PDB file of N, CA and C in Angstrom:
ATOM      1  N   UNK A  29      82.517 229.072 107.096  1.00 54.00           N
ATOM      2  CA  UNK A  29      83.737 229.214 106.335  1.00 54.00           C
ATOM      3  C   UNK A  29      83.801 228.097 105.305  1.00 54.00           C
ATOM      4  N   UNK A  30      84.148 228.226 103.999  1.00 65.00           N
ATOM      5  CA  UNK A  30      84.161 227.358 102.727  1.00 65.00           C
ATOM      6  C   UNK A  30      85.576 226.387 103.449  1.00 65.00           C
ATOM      7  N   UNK A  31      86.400 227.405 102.535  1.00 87.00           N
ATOM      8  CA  UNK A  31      87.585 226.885 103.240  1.00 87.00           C
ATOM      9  C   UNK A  31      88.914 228.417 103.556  1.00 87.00           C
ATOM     10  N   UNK A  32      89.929 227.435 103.682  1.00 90.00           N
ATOM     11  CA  UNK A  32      91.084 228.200 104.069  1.00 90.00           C
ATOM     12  C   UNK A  32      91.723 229.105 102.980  1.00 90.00           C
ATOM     13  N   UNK A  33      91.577 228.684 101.890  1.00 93.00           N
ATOM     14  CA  UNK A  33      92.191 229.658 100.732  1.00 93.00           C
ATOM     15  C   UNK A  33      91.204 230.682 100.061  1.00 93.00           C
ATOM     16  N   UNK A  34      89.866 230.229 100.777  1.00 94.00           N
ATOM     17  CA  UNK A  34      88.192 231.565 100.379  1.00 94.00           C
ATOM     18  C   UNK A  34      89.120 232.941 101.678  1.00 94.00           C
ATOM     19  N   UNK A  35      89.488 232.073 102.927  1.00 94.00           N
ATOM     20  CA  UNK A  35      89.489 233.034 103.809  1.00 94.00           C
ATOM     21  C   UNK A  35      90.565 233.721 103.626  1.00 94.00           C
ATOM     22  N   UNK A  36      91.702 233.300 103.232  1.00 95.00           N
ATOM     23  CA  UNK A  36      92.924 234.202 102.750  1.00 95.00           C
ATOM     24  C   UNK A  36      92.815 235.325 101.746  1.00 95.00           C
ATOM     25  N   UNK A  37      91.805 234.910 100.807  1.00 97.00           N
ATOM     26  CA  UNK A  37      91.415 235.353  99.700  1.00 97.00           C
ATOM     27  C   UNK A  37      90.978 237.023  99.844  1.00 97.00           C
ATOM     28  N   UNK A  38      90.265 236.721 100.770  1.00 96.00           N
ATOM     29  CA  UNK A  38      89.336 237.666 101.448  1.00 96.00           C
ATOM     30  C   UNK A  38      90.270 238.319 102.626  1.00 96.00           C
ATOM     31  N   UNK A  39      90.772 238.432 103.012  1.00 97.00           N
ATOM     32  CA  UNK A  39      91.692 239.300 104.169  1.00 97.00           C
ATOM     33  C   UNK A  39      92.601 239.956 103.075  1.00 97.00           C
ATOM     34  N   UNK A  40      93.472 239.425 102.120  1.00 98.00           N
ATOM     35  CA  UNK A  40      94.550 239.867 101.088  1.00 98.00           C
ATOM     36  C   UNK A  40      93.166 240.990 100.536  1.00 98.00           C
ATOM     37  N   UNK A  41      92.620 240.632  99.819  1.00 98.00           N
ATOM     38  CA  UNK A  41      91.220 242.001  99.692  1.00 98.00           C
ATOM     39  C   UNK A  41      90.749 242.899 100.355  1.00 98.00           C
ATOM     40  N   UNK A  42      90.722 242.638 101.363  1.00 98.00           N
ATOM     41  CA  UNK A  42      90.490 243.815 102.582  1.00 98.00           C
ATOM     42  C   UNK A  42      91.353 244.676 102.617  1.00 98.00           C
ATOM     43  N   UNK A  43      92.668 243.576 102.883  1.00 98.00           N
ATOM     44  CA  UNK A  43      93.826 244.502 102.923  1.00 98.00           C
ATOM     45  C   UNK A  43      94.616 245.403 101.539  1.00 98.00           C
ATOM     46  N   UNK A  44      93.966 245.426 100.656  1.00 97.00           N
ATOM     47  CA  UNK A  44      94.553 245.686  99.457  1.00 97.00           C
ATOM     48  C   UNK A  44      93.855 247.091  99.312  1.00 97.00           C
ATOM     49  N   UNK A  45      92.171 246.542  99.679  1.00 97.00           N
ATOM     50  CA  UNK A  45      91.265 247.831  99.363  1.00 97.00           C
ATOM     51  C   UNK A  45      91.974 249.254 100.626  1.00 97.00           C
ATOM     52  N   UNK A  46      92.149 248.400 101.787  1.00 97.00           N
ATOM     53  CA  UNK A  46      92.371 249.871 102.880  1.00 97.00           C
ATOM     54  C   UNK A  46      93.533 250.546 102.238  1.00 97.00           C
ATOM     55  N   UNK A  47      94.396 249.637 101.664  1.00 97.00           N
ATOM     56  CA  UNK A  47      95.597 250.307 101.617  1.00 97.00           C
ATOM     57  C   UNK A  47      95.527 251.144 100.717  1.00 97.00           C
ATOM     58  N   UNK A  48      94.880 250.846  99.634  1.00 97.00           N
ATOM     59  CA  UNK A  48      94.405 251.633  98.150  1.00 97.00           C
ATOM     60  C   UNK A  48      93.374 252.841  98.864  1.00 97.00           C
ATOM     61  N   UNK A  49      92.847 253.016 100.061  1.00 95.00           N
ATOM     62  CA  UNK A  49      92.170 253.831 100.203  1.00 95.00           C
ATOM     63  C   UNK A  49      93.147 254.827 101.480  1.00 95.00           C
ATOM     64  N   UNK A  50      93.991 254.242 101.728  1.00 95.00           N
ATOM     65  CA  UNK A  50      95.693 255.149 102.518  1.00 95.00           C
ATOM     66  C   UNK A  50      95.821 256.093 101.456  1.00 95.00           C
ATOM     67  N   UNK A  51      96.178 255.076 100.369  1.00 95.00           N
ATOM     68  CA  UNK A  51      96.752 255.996  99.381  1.00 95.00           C
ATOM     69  C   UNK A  51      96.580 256.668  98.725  1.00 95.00           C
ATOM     70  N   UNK A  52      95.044 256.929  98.849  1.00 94.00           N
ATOM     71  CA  UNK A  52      94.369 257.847  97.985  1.00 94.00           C
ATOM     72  C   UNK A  52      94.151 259.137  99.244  1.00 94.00           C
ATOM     73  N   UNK A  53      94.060 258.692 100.471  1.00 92.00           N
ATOM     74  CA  UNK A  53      93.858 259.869 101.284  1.00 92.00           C
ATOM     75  C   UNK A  53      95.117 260.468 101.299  1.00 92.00           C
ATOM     76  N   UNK A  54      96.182 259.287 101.053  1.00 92.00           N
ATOM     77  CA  UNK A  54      97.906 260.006 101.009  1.00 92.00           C
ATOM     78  C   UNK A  54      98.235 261.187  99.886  1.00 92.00           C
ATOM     79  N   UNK A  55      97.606 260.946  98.718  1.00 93.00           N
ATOM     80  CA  UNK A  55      98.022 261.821  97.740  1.00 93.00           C
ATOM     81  C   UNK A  55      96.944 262.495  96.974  1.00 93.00           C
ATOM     82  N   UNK A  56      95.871 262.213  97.096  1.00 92.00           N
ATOM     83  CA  UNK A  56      94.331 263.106  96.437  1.00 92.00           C
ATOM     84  C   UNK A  56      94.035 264.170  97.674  1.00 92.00           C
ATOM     85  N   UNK A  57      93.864 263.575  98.548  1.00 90.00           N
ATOM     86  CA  UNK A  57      93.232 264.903 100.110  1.00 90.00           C
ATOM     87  C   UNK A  57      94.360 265.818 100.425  1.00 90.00           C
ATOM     88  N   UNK A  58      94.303 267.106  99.991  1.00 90.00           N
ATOM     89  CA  UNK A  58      95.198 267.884 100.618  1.00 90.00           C
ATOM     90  C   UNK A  58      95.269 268.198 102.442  1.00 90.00           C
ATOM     91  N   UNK A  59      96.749 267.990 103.007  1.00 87.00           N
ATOM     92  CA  UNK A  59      96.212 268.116 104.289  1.00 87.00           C
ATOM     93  C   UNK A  59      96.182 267.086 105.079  1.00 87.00           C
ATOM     94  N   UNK A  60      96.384 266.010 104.745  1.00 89.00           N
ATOM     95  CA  UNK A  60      96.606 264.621 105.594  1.00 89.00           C
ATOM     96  C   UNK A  60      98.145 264.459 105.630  1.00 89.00           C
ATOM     97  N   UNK A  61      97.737 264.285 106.696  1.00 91.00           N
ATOM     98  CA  UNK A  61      99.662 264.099 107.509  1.00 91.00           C
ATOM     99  C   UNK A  61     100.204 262.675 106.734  1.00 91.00           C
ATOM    100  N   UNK A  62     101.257 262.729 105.974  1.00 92.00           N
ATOM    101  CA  UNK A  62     101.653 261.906 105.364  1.00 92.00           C
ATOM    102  C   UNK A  62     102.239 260.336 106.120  1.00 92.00           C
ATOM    103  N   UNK A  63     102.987 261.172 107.439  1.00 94.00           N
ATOM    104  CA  UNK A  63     103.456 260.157 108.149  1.00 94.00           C
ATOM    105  C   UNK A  63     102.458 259.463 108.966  1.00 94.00           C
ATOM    106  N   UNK A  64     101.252 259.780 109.232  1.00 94.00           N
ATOM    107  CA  UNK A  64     100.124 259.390 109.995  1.00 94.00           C
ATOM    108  C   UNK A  64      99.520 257.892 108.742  1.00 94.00           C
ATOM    109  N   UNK A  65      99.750 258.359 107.739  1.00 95.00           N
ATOM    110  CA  UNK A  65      99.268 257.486 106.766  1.00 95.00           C
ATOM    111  C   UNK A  65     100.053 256.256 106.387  1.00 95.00           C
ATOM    112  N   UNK A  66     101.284 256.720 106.834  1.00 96.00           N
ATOM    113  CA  UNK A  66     102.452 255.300 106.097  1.00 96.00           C
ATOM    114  C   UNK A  66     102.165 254.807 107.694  1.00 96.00           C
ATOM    115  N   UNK A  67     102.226 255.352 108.783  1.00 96.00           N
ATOM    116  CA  UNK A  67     101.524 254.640 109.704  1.00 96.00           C
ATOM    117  C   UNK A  67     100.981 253.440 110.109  1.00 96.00           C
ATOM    118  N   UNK A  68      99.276 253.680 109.571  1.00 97.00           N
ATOM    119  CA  UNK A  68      98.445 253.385 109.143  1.00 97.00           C
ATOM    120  C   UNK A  68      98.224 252.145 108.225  1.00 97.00           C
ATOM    121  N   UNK A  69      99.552 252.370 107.315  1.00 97.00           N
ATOM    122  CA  UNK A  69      99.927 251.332 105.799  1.00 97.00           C
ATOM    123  C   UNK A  69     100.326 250.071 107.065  1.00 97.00           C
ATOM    124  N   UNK A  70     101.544 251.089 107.538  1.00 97.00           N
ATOM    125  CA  UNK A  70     102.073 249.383 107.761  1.00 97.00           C
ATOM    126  C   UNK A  70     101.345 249.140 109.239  1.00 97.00           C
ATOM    127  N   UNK A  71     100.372 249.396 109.818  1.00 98.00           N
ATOM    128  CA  UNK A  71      99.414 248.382 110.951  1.00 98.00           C
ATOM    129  C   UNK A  71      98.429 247.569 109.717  1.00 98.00           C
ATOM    130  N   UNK A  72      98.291 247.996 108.717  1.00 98.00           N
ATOM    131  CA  UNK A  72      97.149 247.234 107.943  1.00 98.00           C
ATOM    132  C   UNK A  72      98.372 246.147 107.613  1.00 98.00           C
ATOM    133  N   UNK A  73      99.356 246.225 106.996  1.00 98.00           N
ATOM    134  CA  UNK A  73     100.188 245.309 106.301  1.00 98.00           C
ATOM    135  C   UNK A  73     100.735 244.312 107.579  1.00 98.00           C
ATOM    136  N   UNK A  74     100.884 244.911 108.966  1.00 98.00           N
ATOM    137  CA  UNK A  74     101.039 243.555 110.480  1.00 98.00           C
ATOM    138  C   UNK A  74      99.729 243.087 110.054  1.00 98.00           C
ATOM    139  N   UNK A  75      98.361 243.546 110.438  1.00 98.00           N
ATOM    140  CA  UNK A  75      97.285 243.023 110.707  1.00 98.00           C
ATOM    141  C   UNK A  75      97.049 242.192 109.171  1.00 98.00           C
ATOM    142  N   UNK A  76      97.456 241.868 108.113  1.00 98.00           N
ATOM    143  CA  UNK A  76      97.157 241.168 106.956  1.00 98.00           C
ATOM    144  C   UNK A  76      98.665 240.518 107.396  1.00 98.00           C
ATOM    145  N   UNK A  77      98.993 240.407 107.422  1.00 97.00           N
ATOM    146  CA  UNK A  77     100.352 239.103 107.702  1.00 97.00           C
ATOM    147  C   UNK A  77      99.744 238.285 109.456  1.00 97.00           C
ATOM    148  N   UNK A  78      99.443 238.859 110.300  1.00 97.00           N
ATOM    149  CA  UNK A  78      99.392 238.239 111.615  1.00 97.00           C
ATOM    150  C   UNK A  78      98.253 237.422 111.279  1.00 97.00           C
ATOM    151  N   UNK A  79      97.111 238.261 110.561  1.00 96.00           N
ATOM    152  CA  UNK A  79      95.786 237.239 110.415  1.00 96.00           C
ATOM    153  C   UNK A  79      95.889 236.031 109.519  1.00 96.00           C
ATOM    154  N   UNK A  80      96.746 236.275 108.150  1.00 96.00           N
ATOM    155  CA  UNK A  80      97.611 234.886 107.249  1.00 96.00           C
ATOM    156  C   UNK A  80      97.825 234.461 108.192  1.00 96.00           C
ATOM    157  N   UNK A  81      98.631 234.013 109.247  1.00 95.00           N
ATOM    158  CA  UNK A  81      99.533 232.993 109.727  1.00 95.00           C
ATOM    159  C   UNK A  81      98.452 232.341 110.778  1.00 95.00           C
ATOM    160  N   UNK A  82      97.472 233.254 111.118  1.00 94.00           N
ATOM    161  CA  UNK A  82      96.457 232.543 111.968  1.00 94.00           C
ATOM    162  C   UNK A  82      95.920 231.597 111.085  1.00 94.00           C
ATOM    163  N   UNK A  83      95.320 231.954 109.838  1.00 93.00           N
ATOM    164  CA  UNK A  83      94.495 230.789 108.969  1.00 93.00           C
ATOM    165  C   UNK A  83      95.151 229.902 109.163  1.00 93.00           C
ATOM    166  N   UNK A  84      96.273 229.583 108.740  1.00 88.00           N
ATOM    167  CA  UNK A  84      96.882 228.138 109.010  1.00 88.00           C
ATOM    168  C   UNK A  84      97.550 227.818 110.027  1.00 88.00           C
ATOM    169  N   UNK A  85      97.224 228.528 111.101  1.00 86.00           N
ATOM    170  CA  UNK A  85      98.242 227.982 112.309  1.00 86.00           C
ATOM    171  C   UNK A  85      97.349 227.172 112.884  1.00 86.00           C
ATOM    172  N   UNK A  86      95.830 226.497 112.980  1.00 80.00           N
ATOM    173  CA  UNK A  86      94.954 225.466 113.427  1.00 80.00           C
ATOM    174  C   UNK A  86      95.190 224.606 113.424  1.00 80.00           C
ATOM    175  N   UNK A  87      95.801 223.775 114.501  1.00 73.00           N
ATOM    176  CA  UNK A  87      96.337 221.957 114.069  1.00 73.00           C
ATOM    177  C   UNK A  87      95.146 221.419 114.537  1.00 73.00           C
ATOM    178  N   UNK A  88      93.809 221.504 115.182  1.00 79.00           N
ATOM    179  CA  UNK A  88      93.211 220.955 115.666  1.00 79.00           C
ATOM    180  C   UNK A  88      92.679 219.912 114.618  1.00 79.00           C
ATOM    181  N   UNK A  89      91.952 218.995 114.989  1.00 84.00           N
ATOM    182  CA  UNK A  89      91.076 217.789 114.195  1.00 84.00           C
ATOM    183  C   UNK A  89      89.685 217.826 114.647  1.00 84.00           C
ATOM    184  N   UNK A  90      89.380 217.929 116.040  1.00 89.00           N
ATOM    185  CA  UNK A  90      87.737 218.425 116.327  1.00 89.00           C
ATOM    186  C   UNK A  90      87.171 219.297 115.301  1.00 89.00           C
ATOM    187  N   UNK A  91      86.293 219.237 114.820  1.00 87.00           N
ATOM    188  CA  UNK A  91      85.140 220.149 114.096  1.00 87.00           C
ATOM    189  C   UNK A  91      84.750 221.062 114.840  1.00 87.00           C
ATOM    190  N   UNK A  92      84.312 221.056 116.004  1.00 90.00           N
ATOM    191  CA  UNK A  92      83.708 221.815 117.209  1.00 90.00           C
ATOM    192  C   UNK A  92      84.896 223.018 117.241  1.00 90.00           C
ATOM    193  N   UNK A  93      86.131 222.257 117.606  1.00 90.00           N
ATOM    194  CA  UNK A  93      86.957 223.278 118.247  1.00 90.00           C
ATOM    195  C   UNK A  93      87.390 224.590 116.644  1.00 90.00           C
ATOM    196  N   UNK A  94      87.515 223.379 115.683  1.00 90.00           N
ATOM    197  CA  UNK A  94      88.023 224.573 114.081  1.00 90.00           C
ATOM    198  C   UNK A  94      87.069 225.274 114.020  1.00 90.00           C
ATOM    199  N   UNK A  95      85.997 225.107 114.555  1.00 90.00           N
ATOM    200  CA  UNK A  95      84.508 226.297 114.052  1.00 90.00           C
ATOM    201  C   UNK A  95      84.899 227.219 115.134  1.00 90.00           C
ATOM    202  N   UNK A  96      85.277 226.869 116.167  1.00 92.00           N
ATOM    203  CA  UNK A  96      85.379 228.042 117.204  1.00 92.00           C
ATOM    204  C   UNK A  96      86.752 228.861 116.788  1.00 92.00           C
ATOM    205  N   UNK A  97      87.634 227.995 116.528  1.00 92.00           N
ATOM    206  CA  UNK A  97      88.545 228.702 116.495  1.00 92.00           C
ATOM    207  C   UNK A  97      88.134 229.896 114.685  1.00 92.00           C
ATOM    208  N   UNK A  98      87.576 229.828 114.352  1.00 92.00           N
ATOM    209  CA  UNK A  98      87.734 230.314 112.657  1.00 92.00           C
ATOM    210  C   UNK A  98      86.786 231.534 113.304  1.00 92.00           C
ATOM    211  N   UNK A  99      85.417 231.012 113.929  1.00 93.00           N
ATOM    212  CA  UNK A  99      84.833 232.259 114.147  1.00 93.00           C
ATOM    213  C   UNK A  99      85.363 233.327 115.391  1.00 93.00           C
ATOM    214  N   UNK A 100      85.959 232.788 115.685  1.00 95.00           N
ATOM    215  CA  UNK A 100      86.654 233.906 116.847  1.00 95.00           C
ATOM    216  C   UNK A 100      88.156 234.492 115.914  1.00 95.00           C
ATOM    217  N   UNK A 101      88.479 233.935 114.726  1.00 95.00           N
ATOM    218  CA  UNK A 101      89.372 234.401 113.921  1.00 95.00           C
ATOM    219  C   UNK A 101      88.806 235.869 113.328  1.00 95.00           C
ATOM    220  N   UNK A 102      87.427 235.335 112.382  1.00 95.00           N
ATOM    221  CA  UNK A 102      86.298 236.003 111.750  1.00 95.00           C
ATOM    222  C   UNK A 102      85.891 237.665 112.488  1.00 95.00           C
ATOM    223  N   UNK A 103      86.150 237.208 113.928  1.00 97.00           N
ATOM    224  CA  UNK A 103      85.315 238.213 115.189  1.00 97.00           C
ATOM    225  C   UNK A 103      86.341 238.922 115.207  1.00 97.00           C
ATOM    226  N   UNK A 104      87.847 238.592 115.517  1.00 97.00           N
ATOM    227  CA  UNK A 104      88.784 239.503 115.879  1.00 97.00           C
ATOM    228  C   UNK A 104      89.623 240.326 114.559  1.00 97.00           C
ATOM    229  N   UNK A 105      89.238 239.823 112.980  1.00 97.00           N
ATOM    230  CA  UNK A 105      89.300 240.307 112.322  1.00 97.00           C
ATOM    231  C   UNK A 105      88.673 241.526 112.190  1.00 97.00           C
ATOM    232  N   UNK A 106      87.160 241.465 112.043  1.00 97.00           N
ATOM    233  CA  UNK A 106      86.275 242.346 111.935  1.00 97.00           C
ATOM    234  C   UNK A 106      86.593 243.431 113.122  1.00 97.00           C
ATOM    235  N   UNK A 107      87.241 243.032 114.289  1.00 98.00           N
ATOM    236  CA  UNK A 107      87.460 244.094 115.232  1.00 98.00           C
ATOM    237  C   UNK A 107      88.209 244.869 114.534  1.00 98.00           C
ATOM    238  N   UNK A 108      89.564 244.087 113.956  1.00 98.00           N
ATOM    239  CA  UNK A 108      90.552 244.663 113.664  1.00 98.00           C
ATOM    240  C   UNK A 108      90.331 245.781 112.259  1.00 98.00           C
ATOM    241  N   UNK A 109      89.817 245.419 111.385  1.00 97.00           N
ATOM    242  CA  UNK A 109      89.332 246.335 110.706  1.00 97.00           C
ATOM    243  C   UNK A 109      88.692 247.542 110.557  1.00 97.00           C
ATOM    244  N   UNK A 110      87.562 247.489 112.173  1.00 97.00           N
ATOM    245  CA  UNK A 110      87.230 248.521 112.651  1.00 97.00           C
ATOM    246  C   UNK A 110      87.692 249.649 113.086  1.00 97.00           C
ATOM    247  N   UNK A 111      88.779 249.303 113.671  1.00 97.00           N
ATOM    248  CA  UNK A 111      89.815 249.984 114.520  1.00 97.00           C
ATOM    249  C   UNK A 111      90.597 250.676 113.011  1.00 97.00           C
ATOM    250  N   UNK A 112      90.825 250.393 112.032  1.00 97.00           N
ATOM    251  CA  UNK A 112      91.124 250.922 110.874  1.00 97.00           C
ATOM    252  C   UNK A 112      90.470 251.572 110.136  1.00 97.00           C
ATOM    253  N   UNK A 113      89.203 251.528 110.266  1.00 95.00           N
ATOM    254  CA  UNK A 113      88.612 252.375 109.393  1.00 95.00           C
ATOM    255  C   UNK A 113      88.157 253.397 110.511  1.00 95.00           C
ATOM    256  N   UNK A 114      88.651 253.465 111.996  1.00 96.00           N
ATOM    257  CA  UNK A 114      88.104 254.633 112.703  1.00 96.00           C
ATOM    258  C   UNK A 114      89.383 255.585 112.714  1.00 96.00           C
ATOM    259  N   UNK A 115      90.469 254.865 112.334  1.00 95.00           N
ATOM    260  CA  UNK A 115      91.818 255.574 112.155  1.00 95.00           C
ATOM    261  C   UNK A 115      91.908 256.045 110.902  1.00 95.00           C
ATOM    262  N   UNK A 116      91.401 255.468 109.798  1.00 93.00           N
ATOM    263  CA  UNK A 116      91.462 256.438 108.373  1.00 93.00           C
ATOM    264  C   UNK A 116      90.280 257.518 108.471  1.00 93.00           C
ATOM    265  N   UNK A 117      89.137 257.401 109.184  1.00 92.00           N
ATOM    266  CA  UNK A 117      88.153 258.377 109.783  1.00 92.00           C
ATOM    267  C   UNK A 117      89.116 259.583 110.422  1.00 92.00           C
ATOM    268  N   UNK A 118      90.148 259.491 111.285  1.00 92.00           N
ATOM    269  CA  UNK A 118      90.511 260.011 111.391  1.00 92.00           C
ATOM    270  C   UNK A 118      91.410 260.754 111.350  1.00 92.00           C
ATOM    271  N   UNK A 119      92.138 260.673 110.604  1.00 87.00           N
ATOM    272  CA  UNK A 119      92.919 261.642 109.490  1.00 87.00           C
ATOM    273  C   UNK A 119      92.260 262.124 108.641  1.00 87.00           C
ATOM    274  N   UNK A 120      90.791 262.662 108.563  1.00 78.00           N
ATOM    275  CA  UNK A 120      90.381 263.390 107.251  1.00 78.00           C
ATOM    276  C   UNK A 120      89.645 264.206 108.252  1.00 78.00           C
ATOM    277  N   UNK A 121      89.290 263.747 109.232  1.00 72.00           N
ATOM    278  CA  UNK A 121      88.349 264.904 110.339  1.00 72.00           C
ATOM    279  C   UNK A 121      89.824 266.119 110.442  1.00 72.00           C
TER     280      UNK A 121
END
């Protein structure tokens, strides 16, 4: 990790692209349940606010412990994203 404002940087992007890709399944794909999608919006918009407040909620001073804590940030992000793109997977099946 560079630093704390690379990693914010990058989650606000993630979260910008899924949502831009809600909204295109919301109003281009005929046939997607609308309410399944605003859904969808706002677990991406918890999961981009809960993961912000993690970046800076680290008071630690160990090096050891901020690397653990950032990559287990990193890990449960990437879960979390997964779990979103198997849910926009599924509203188009």
């Amino acid at each position: 990790m560079a630093n704390k404002r690379t990693l914010k940087k990058e989650i606000n992007y993630v979260a910008g692209e899924l949502l831009s890709e809600c909204l295109c399944n919301k109003y281009l794909i005929p046939g997607t349940d609308a309410e399944k999608v605003d859904a969808l919006m706002g677990k991406i918009i918890g999961i981009q606010d809960d993961f912000l407040c993690r970046v800076g909620a680290n008071g630690d001073k160990d090096p050891k412990k901020v690397k653990v804590y950032y990559r287990k940030l990193r890990a449960d992000f990437d879960k979390a994203i997964d779990e979103i793109f198997e849910d926009l997977a599924a509203l188009n099946a």
